[in-house]
Amino acid sequence: MVYDPRRDRLHFLNGTALFILECLDGTTGIQELPALVAAAFRLSAPPVGEVTACLERFAAEGLIDPDPAPGNPPGPGPSPQSR
């Protein structure tokens, strides 16, 4: 689960969504995420569409910055806390 203190909101994430959020550490590019998910969960193919949908949902919920600076991957928005 992830707590967003700005909105006083608790988000319950499944294991895959939490993995994706944790990968958004400022060094991992979004283009790398499907392959990382496929490797971590032993999938036969990278889940490109699913990862894209997850990132869109994170942005809509304010969990990541939807418009990072050029050259920077999207990362967590201001201070959501993972538990």
mmCIF file of N, CA, C and O in Angstrom:
data_model
loop_
_atom_site.group_PDB
_atom_site.id
_atom_site.type_symbol
_atom_site.label_atom_id
_atom_site.label_comp_id
_atom_site.label_asym_id
_atom_site.label_seq_id
_atom_site.Cartn_x
_atom_site.Cartn_y
_atom_site.Cartn_z
ATOM 1 N N MET A 1 0.838 -1.165 0.000
ATOM 2 C CA MET A 1 0.000 0.000 0.000
ATOM 3 C C MET A 1 0.885 1.231 0.000
ATOM 4 O O MET A 1 2.031 1.190 0.443
ATOM 5 N N VAL A 2 0.338 2.303 -0.504
ATOM 6 C CA VAL A 2 1.065 3.567 -0.623
ATOM 7 C C VAL A 2 0.186 4.662 -0.039
ATOM 8 O O VAL A 2 -0.989 4.783 -0.398
ATOM 9 N N TYR A 3 0.745 5.437 0.865
ATOM 10 C CA TYR A 3 0.019 6.549 1.469
ATOM 11 C C TYR A 3 0.464 7.857 0.822
ATOM 12 O O TYR A 3 1.646 8.133 0.692
ATOM 13 N N ASP A 4 -0.517 8.659 0.415
ATOM 14 C CA ASP A 4 -0.267 9.974 -0.164
ATOM 15 C C ASP A 4 -0.695 11.014 0.866
ATOM 16 O O ASP A 4 -1.890 11.290 1.008
ATOM 17 N N PRO A 5 0.256 11.581 1.613
ATOM 18 C CA PRO A 5 -0.112 12.523 2.672
ATOM 19 C C PRO A 5 -0.699 13.834 2.154
ATOM 20 O O PRO A 5 -1.466 14.474 2.864
ATOM 21 N N ARG A 6 -0.356 14.210 0.911
ATOM 22 C CA ARG A 6 -0.924 15.446 0.357
ATOM 23 C C ARG A 6 -2.437 15.362 0.242
ATOM 24 O O ARG A 6 -3.140 16.332 0.453
ATOM 25 N N ARG A 7 -2.922 14.181 -0.107
ATOM 26 C CA ARG A 7 -4.367 13.979 -0.275
ATOM 27 C C ARG A 7 -4.979 13.190 0.876
ATOM 28 O O ARG A 7 -6.170 12.927 0.859
ATOM 29 N N ASP A 8 -4.147 12.793 1.839
ATOM 30 C CA ASP A 8 -4.573 11.925 2.931
ATOM 31 C C ASP A 8 -5.321 10.720 2.361
ATOM 32 O O ASP A 8 -6.443 10.410 2.731
ATOM 33 N N ARG A 9 -4.640 10.056 1.425
ATOM 34 C CA ARG A 9 -5.260 8.956 0.698
ATOM 35 C C ARG A 9 -4.353 7.730 0.725
ATOM 36 O O ARG A 9 -3.148 7.835 0.532
ATOM 37 N N LEU A 10 -4.955 6.584 0.941
ATOM 38 C CA LEU A 10 -4.237 5.324 0.964
ATOM 39 C C LEU A 10 -4.568 4.553 -0.302
ATOM 40 O O LEU A 10 -5.730 4.400 -0.657
ATOM 41 N N HIS A 11 -3.532 4.089 -1.003
ATOM 42 C CA HIS A 11 -3.701 3.337 -2.249
ATOM 43 C C HIS A 11 -3.262 1.902 -2.006
ATOM 44 O O HIS A 11 -2.148 1.660 -1.545
ATOM 45 N N PHE A 12 -4.133 0.961 -2.324
ATOM 46 C CA PHE A 12 -3.806 -0.451 -2.210
ATOM 47 C C PHE A 12 -3.389 -0.944 -3.584
ATOM 48 O O PHE A 12 -4.183 -0.923 -4.525
ATOM 49 N N LEU A 13 -2.133 -1.344 -3.715
ATOM 50 C CA LEU A 13 -1.586 -1.767 -4.998
ATOM 51 C C LEU A 13 -1.356 -3.269 -4.992
ATOM 52 O O LEU A 13 -0.943 -3.841 -3.975
ATOM 53 N N ASN A 14 -1.565 -3.892 -6.144
ATOM 54 C CA ASN A 14 -1.199 -5.303 -6.247
ATOM 55 C C ASN A 14 0.320 -5.385 -6.378
ATOM 56 O O ASN A 14 1.009 -4.364 -6.505
ATOM 57 N N GLY A 15 0.845 -6.586 -6.355
ATOM 58 C CA GLY A 15 2.290 -6.773 -6.376
ATOM 59 C C GLY A 15 2.960 -6.202 -7.609
ATOM 60 O O GLY A 15 4.046 -5.619 -7.529
ATOM 61 N N THR A 16 2.302 -6.335 -8.746
ATOM 62 C CA THR A 16 2.884 -5.815 -9.988
ATOM 63 C C THR A 16 2.925 -4.293 -9.974
ATOM 64 O O THR A 16 3.936 -3.685 -10.337
ATOM 65 N N ALA A 17 1.841 -3.669 -9.551
ATOM 66 C CA ALA A 17 1.798 -2.202 -9.504
ATOM 67 C C ALA A 17 2.836 -1.663 -8.530
ATOM 68 O O ALA A 17 3.513 -0.670 -8.820
ATOM 69 N N LEU A 18 2.980 -2.317 -7.384
ATOM 70 C CA LEU A 18 3.980 -1.878 -6.418
ATOM 71 C C LEU A 18 5.383 -2.034 -6.989
ATOM 72 O O LEU A 18 6.238 -1.147 -6.830
ATOM 73 N N PHE A 19 5.635 -3.129 -7.692
ATOM 74 C CA PHE A 19 6.933 -3.341 -8.333
ATOM 75 C C PHE A 19 7.226 -2.202 -9.314
ATOM 76 O O PHE A 19 8.327 -1.641 -9.319
ATOM 77 N N ILE A 20 6.245 -1.859 -10.136
ATOM 78 C CA ILE A 20 6.434 -0.781 -11.114
ATOM 79 C C ILE A 20 6.724 0.534 -10.401
ATOM 80 O O ILE A 20 7.654 1.255 -10.771
ATOM 81 N N LEU A 21 5.959 0.859 -9.370
ATOM 82 C CA LEU A 21 6.175 2.109 -8.643
ATOM 83 C C LEU A 21 7.573 2.144 -8.027
ATOM 84 O O LEU A 21 8.260 3.164 -8.088
ATOM 85 N N GLU A 22 8.005 1.026 -7.477
ATOM 86 C CA GLU A 22 9.340 0.982 -6.872
ATOM 87 C C GLU A 22 10.441 1.105 -7.918
ATOM 88 O O GLU A 22 11.534 1.581 -7.613
ATOM 89 N N CYS A 23 10.175 0.676 -9.140
ATOM 90 C CA CYS A 23 11.165 0.820 -10.215
ATOM 91 C C CYS A 23 11.337 2.264 -10.653
ATOM 92 O O CYS A 23 12.349 2.619 -11.263
ATOM 93 N N LEU A 24 10.368 3.104 -10.364
ATOM 94 C CA LEU A 24 10.443 4.514 -10.749
ATOM 95 C C LEU A 24 11.310 5.266 -9.745
ATOM 96 O O LEU A 24 10.851 6.084 -8.979
ATOM 97 N N ASP A 25 12.589 4.957 -9.809
ATOM 98 C CA ASP A 25 13.552 5.488 -8.847
ATOM 99 C C ASP A 25 14.385 6.634 -9.399
ATOM 100 O O ASP A 25 15.324 7.089 -8.769
ATOM 101 N N GLY A 26 14.058 7.071 -10.604
ATOM 102 C CA GLY A 26 14.820 8.154 -11.217
ATOM 103 C C GLY A 26 15.941 7.670 -12.114
ATOM 104 O O GLY A 26 16.534 8.455 -12.841
ATOM 105 N N THR A 27 16.241 6.376 -12.060
ATOM 106 C CA THR A 27 17.294 5.841 -12.923
ATOM 107 C C THR A 27 16.752 4.874 -13.967
ATOM 108 O O THR A 27 17.410 4.616 -14.965
ATOM 109 N N THR A 28 15.569 4.326 -13.735
ATOM 110 C CA THR A 28 14.971 3.367 -14.651
ATOM 111 C C THR A 28 14.050 4.103 -15.611
ATOM 112 O O THR A 28 13.138 4.816 -15.178
ATOM 113 N N GLY A 29 14.271 3.930 -16.899
ATOM 114 C CA GLY A 29 13.423 4.567 -17.894
ATOM 115 C C GLY A 29 12.117 3.806 -18.076
ATOM 116 O O GLY A 29 12.068 2.584 -17.875
ATOM 117 N N ILE A 30 11.074 4.511 -18.459
ATOM 118 C CA ILE A 30 9.784 3.844 -18.623
ATOM 119 C C ILE A 30 9.833 2.786 -19.712
ATOM 120 O O ILE A 30 9.108 1.796 -19.640
ATOM 121 N N GLN A 31 10.704 2.963 -20.694
ATOM 122 C CA GLN A 31 10.818 1.965 -21.756
ATOM 123 C C GLN A 31 11.395 0.650 -21.240
ATOM 124 O O GLN A 31 11.212 -0.397 -21.856
ATOM 125 N N GLU A 32 12.068 0.678 -20.108
ATOM 126 C CA GLU A 32 12.638 -0.524 -19.505
ATOM 127 C C GLU A 32 11.633 -1.319 -18.671
ATOM 128 O O GLU A 32 11.842 -2.506 -18.400
ATOM 129 N N LEU A 33 10.565 -0.680 -18.243
ATOM 130 C CA LEU A 33 9.649 -1.294 -17.293
ATOM 131 C C LEU A 33 9.001 -2.588 -17.780
ATOM 132 O O LEU A 33 8.967 -3.564 -17.022
ATOM 133 N N PRO A 34 8.468 -2.655 -19.016
ATOM 134 C CA PRO A 34 7.846 -3.924 -19.422
ATOM 135 C C PRO A 34 8.793 -5.122 -19.346
ATOM 136 O O PRO A 34 8.393 -6.192 -18.876
ATOM 137 N N ALA A 35 10.035 -4.939 -19.749
ATOM 138 C CA ALA A 35 11.003 -6.042 -19.685
ATOM 139 C C ALA A 35 11.314 -6.405 -18.237
ATOM 140 O O ALA A 35 11.464 -7.589 -17.906
ATOM 141 N N LEU A 36 11.402 -5.422 -17.372
ATOM 142 C CA LEU A 36 11.654 -5.695 -15.956
ATOM 143 C C LEU A 36 10.494 -6.463 -15.326
ATOM 144 O O LEU A 36 10.706 -7.401 -14.553
ATOM 145 N N VAL A 37 9.275 -6.063 -15.669
ATOM 146 C CA VAL A 37 8.095 -6.761 -15.147
ATOM 147 C C VAL A 37 8.073 -8.196 -15.658
ATOM 148 O O VAL A 37 7.826 -9.139 -14.898
ATOM 149 N N ALA A 38 8.336 -8.368 -16.952
ATOM 150 C CA ALA A 38 8.351 -9.719 -17.539
ATOM 151 C C ALA A 38 9.378 -10.609 -16.838
ATOM 152 O O ALA A 38 9.086 -11.768 -16.520
ATOM 153 N N ALA A 39 10.554 -10.079 -16.577
ATOM 154 C CA ALA A 39 11.596 -10.866 -15.908
ATOM 155 C C ALA A 39 11.223 -11.165 -14.456
ATOM 156 O O ALA A 39 11.378 -12.292 -13.992
ATOM 157 N N ALA A 40 10.707 -10.168 -13.749
ATOM 158 C CA ALA A 40 10.393 -10.339 -12.333
ATOM 159 C C ALA A 40 9.256 -11.333 -12.101
ATOM 160 O O ALA A 40 9.256 -12.061 -11.108
ATOM 161 N N PHE A 41 8.297 -11.356 -13.031
ATOM 162 C CA PHE A 41 7.123 -12.203 -12.842
ATOM 163 C C PHE A 41 7.100 -13.387 -13.807
ATOM 164 O O PHE A 41 6.085 -14.051 -13.951
ATOM 165 N N ARG A 42 8.243 -13.622 -14.444
ATOM 166 C CA ARG A 42 8.415 -14.770 -15.350
ATOM 167 C C ARG A 42 7.319 -14.850 -16.406
ATOM 168 O O ARG A 42 6.680 -15.891 -16.595
ATOM 169 N N LEU A 43 7.110 -13.750 -17.097
ATOM 170 C CA LEU A 43 6.107 -13.690 -18.154
ATOM 171 C C LEU A 43 6.749 -14.051 -19.487
ATOM 172 O O LEU A 43 7.934 -13.815 -19.701
ATOM 173 N N SER A 44 5.962 -14.565 -20.391
ATOM 174 C CA SER A 44 6.495 -14.964 -21.701
ATOM 175 C C SER A 44 6.737 -13.775 -22.616
ATOM 176 O O SER A 44 7.508 -13.876 -23.573
ATOM 177 N N ALA A 45 6.088 -12.647 -22.342
ATOM 178 C CA ALA A 45 6.261 -11.446 -23.166
ATOM 179 C C ALA A 45 6.127 -10.212 -22.276
ATOM 180 O O ALA A 45 5.394 -10.241 -21.278
ATOM 181 N N PRO A 46 6.828 -9.148 -22.616
ATOM 182 C CA PRO A 46 6.713 -7.918 -21.835
ATOM 183 C C PRO A 46 5.294 -7.344 -21.925
ATOM 184 O O PRO A 46 4.749 -7.210 -23.016
ATOM 185 N N PRO A 47 4.690 -6.987 -20.797
ATOM 186 C CA PRO A 47 3.325 -6.455 -20.782
ATOM 187 C C PRO A 47 3.284 -4.943 -21.039
ATOM 188 O O PRO A 47 2.974 -4.145 -20.149
ATOM 189 N N VAL A 48 3.574 -4.566 -22.262
ATOM 190 C CA VAL A 48 3.695 -3.143 -22.609
ATOM 191 C C VAL A 48 2.400 -2.378 -22.325
ATOM 192 O O VAL A 48 2.411 -1.335 -21.671
ATOM 193 N N GLY A 49 1.284 -2.876 -22.824
ATOM 194 C CA GLY A 49 0.009 -2.184 -22.627
ATOM 195 C C GLY A 49 -0.384 -2.074 -21.169
ATOM 196 O O GLY A 49 -0.881 -1.030 -20.719
ATOM 197 N N GLU A 50 -0.166 -3.127 -20.425
ATOM 198 C CA GLU A 50 -0.519 -3.137 -19.014
ATOM 199 C C GLU A 50 0.343 -2.167 -18.208
ATOM 200 O O GLU A 50 -0.146 -1.472 -17.316
ATOM 201 N N VAL A 51 1.631 -2.105 -18.537
ATOM 202 C CA VAL A 51 2.522 -1.167 -17.846
ATOM 203 C C VAL A 51 2.126 0.264 -18.185
ATOM 204 O O VAL A 51 2.068 1.123 -17.302
ATOM 205 N N THR A 52 1.806 0.525 -19.432
ATOM 206 C CA THR A 52 1.360 1.866 -19.840
ATOM 207 C C THR A 52 0.098 2.259 -19.081
ATOM 208 O O THR A 52 -0.007 3.379 -18.566
ATOM 209 N N ALA A 53 -0.859 1.344 -19.006
ATOM 210 C CA ALA A 53 -2.102 1.625 -18.281
ATOM 211 C C ALA A 53 -1.829 1.890 -16.804
ATOM 212 O O ALA A 53 -2.437 2.785 -16.194
ATOM 213 N N CYS A 54 -0.913 1.135 -16.226
ATOM 214 C CA CYS A 54 -0.549 1.323 -14.822
ATOM 215 C C CYS A 54 0.057 2.708 -14.605
ATOM 216 O O CYS A 54 -0.308 3.416 -13.656
ATOM 217 N N LEU A 55 0.964 3.107 -15.473
ATOM 218 C CA LEU A 55 1.584 4.429 -15.353
ATOM 219 C C LEU A 55 0.554 5.540 -15.508
ATOM 220 O O LEU A 55 0.606 6.560 -14.800
ATOM 221 N N GLU A 56 -0.395 5.351 -16.431
ATOM 222 C CA GLU A 56 -1.451 6.345 -16.616
ATOM 223 C C GLU A 56 -2.303 6.468 -15.357
ATOM 224 O O GLU A 56 -2.683 7.564 -14.947
ATOM 225 N N ARG A 57 -2.587 5.341 -14.735
ATOM 226 C CA ARG A 57 -3.379 5.360 -13.497
ATOM 227 C C ARG A 57 -2.603 6.021 -12.364
ATOM 228 O O ARG A 57 -3.159 6.810 -11.592
ATOM 229 N N PHE A 58 -1.303 5.714 -12.263
ATOM 230 C CA PHE A 58 -0.470 6.367 -11.250
ATOM 231 C C PHE A 58 -0.505 7.885 -11.430
ATOM 232 O O PHE A 58 -0.629 8.624 -10.458
ATOM 233 N N ALA A 59 -0.379 8.333 -12.666
ATOM 234 C CA ALA A 59 -0.388 9.774 -12.940
ATOM 235 C C ALA A 59 -1.747 10.377 -12.577
ATOM 236 O O ALA A 59 -1.805 11.449 -11.959
ATOM 237 N N ALA A 60 -2.824 9.703 -12.943
ATOM 238 C CA ALA A 60 -4.166 10.205 -12.635
ATOM 239 C C ALA A 60 -4.406 10.298 -11.131
ATOM 240 O O ALA A 60 -5.108 11.195 -10.656
ATOM 241 N N GLU A 61 -3.814 9.383 -10.376
ATOM 242 C CA GLU A 61 -3.966 9.357 -8.920
ATOM 243 C C GLU A 61 -2.962 10.260 -8.211
ATOM 244 O O GLU A 61 -2.975 10.367 -6.990
ATOM 245 N N GLY A 62 -2.055 10.878 -8.967
ATOM 246 C CA GLY A 62 -1.071 11.764 -8.372
ATOM 247 C C GLY A 62 0.104 11.053 -7.727
ATOM 248 O O GLY A 62 0.841 11.645 -6.951
ATOM 249 N N LEU A 63 0.281 9.770 -8.046
ATOM 250 C CA LEU A 63 1.381 9.020 -7.442
ATOM 251 C C LEU A 63 2.707 9.234 -8.156
ATOM 252 O O LEU A 63 3.766 8.980 -7.582
ATOM 253 N N ILE A 64 2.655 9.654 -9.416
ATOM 254 C CA ILE A 64 3.875 9.988 -10.154
ATOM 255 C C ILE A 64 3.673 11.316 -10.860
ATOM 256 O O ILE A 64 2.536 11.745 -11.087
ATOM 257 N N ASP A 65 4.761 11.936 -11.199
ATOM 258 C CA ASP A 65 4.736 13.182 -11.958
ATOM 259 C C ASP A 65 4.503 12.826 -13.422
ATOM 260 O O ASP A 65 5.344 12.181 -14.040
ATOM 261 N N PRO A 66 3.362 13.214 -13.993
ATOM 262 C CA PRO A 66 3.077 12.838 -15.380
ATOM 263 C C PRO A 66 3.918 13.586 -16.404
ATOM 264 O O PRO A 66 4.029 13.153 -17.544
ATOM 265 N N ASP A 67 4.518 14.708 -16.009
ATOM 266 C CA ASP A 67 5.309 15.514 -16.934
ATOM 267 C C ASP A 67 6.699 15.760 -16.372
ATOM 268 O O ASP A 67 7.028 16.872 -15.963
ATOM 269 N N PRO A 68 7.542 14.711 -16.356
ATOM 270 C CA PRO A 68 8.894 14.910 -15.819
ATOM 271 C C PRO A 68 9.707 15.810 -16.739
ATOM 272 O O PRO A 68 9.362 16.019 -17.895
ATOM 273 N N ALA A 69 10.785 16.340 -16.201
ATOM 274 C CA ALA A 69 11.691 17.166 -17.003
ATOM 275 C C ALA A 69 12.228 16.337 -18.166
ATOM 276 O O ALA A 69 12.376 15.119 -18.042
ATOM 277 N N PRO A 70 12.510 16.962 -19.304
ATOM 278 C CA PRO A 70 13.042 16.211 -20.442
ATOM 279 C C PRO A 70 14.265 15.394 -20.051
ATOM 280 O O PRO A 70 15.143 15.870 -19.356
ATOM 281 N N GLY A 71 14.268 14.135 -20.463
ATOM 282 C CA GLY A 71 15.391 13.251 -20.169
ATOM 283 C C GLY A 71 15.269 12.505 -18.859
ATOM 284 O O GLY A 71 16.040 11.615 -18.573
ATOM 285 N N ASN A 72 14.282 12.876 -18.039
ATOM 286 C CA ASN A 72 14.093 12.205 -16.759
ATOM 287 C C ASN A 72 12.879 11.287 -16.835
ATOM 288 O O ASN A 72 11.848 11.671 -17.355
ATOM 289 N N PRO A 73 12.979 10.086 -16.278
ATOM 290 C CA PRO A 73 11.813 9.206 -16.252
ATOM 291 C C PRO A 73 10.799 9.725 -15.247
ATOM 292 O O PRO A 73 11.147 10.456 -14.327
ATOM 293 N N PRO A 74 9.522 9.360 -15.421
ATOM 294 C CA PRO A 74 8.547 9.782 -14.417
ATOM 295 C C PRO A 74 8.878 9.126 -13.100
ATOM 296 O O PRO A 74 9.296 7.968 -13.060
ATOM 297 N N GLY A 75 8.723 9.852 -12.059
ATOM 298 C CA GLY A 75 9.014 9.300 -10.741
ATOM 299 C C GLY A 75 7.891 9.595 -9.798
ATOM 300 O O GLY A 75 6.890 10.204 -10.172
ATOM 301 N N PRO A 76 8.044 9.174 -8.571
ATOM 302 C CA PRO A 76 6.998 9.432 -7.596
ATOM 303 C C PRO A 76 6.711 10.910 -7.484
ATOM 304 O O PRO A 76 7.594 11.743 -7.580
ATOM 305 N N GLY A 77 5.437 11.228 -7.309
ATOM 306 C CA GLY A 77 5.038 12.599 -7.059
ATOM 307 C C GLY A 77 5.527 12.999 -5.678
ATOM 308 O O GLY A 77 6.227 12.250 -5.017
ATOM 309 N N PRO A 78 5.133 14.155 -5.211
ATOM 310 C CA PRO A 78 5.610 14.600 -3.923
ATOM 311 C C PRO A 78 5.203 13.672 -2.786
ATOM 312 O O PRO A 78 4.042 13.563 -2.462
ATOM 313 N N SER A 79 6.131 12.921 -2.308
ATOM 314 C CA SER A 79 6.095 12.209 -1.057
ATOM 315 C C SER A 79 5.015 11.156 -0.800
ATOM 316 O O SER A 79 4.562 11.069 0.312
ATOM 317 N N PRO A 80 4.599 10.333 -1.760
ATOM 318 C CA PRO A 80 3.783 9.196 -1.318
ATOM 319 C C PRO A 80 4.697 8.210 -0.593
ATOM 320 O O PRO A 80 5.856 8.071 -0.932
ATOM 321 N N GLN A 81 4.180 7.597 0.432
ATOM 322 C CA GLN A 81 4.986 6.691 1.236
ATOM 323 C C GLN A 81 4.544 5.270 1.009
ATOM 324 O O GLN A 81 3.382 4.947 1.184
ATOM 325 N N SER A 82 5.486 4.422 0.629
ATOM 326 C CA SER A 82 5.204 3.015 0.385
ATOM 327 C C SER A 82 5.300 2.239 1.686
ATOM 328 O O SER A 82 6.187 2.487 2.488
ATOM 329 N N ARG A 83 4.367 1.316 1.904
ATOM 330 C CA ARG A 83 4.392 0.496 3.124
ATOM 331 C C ARG A 83 4.241 -0.936 2.766
ATOM 332 O O ARG A 83 3.552 -1.351 1.965
#
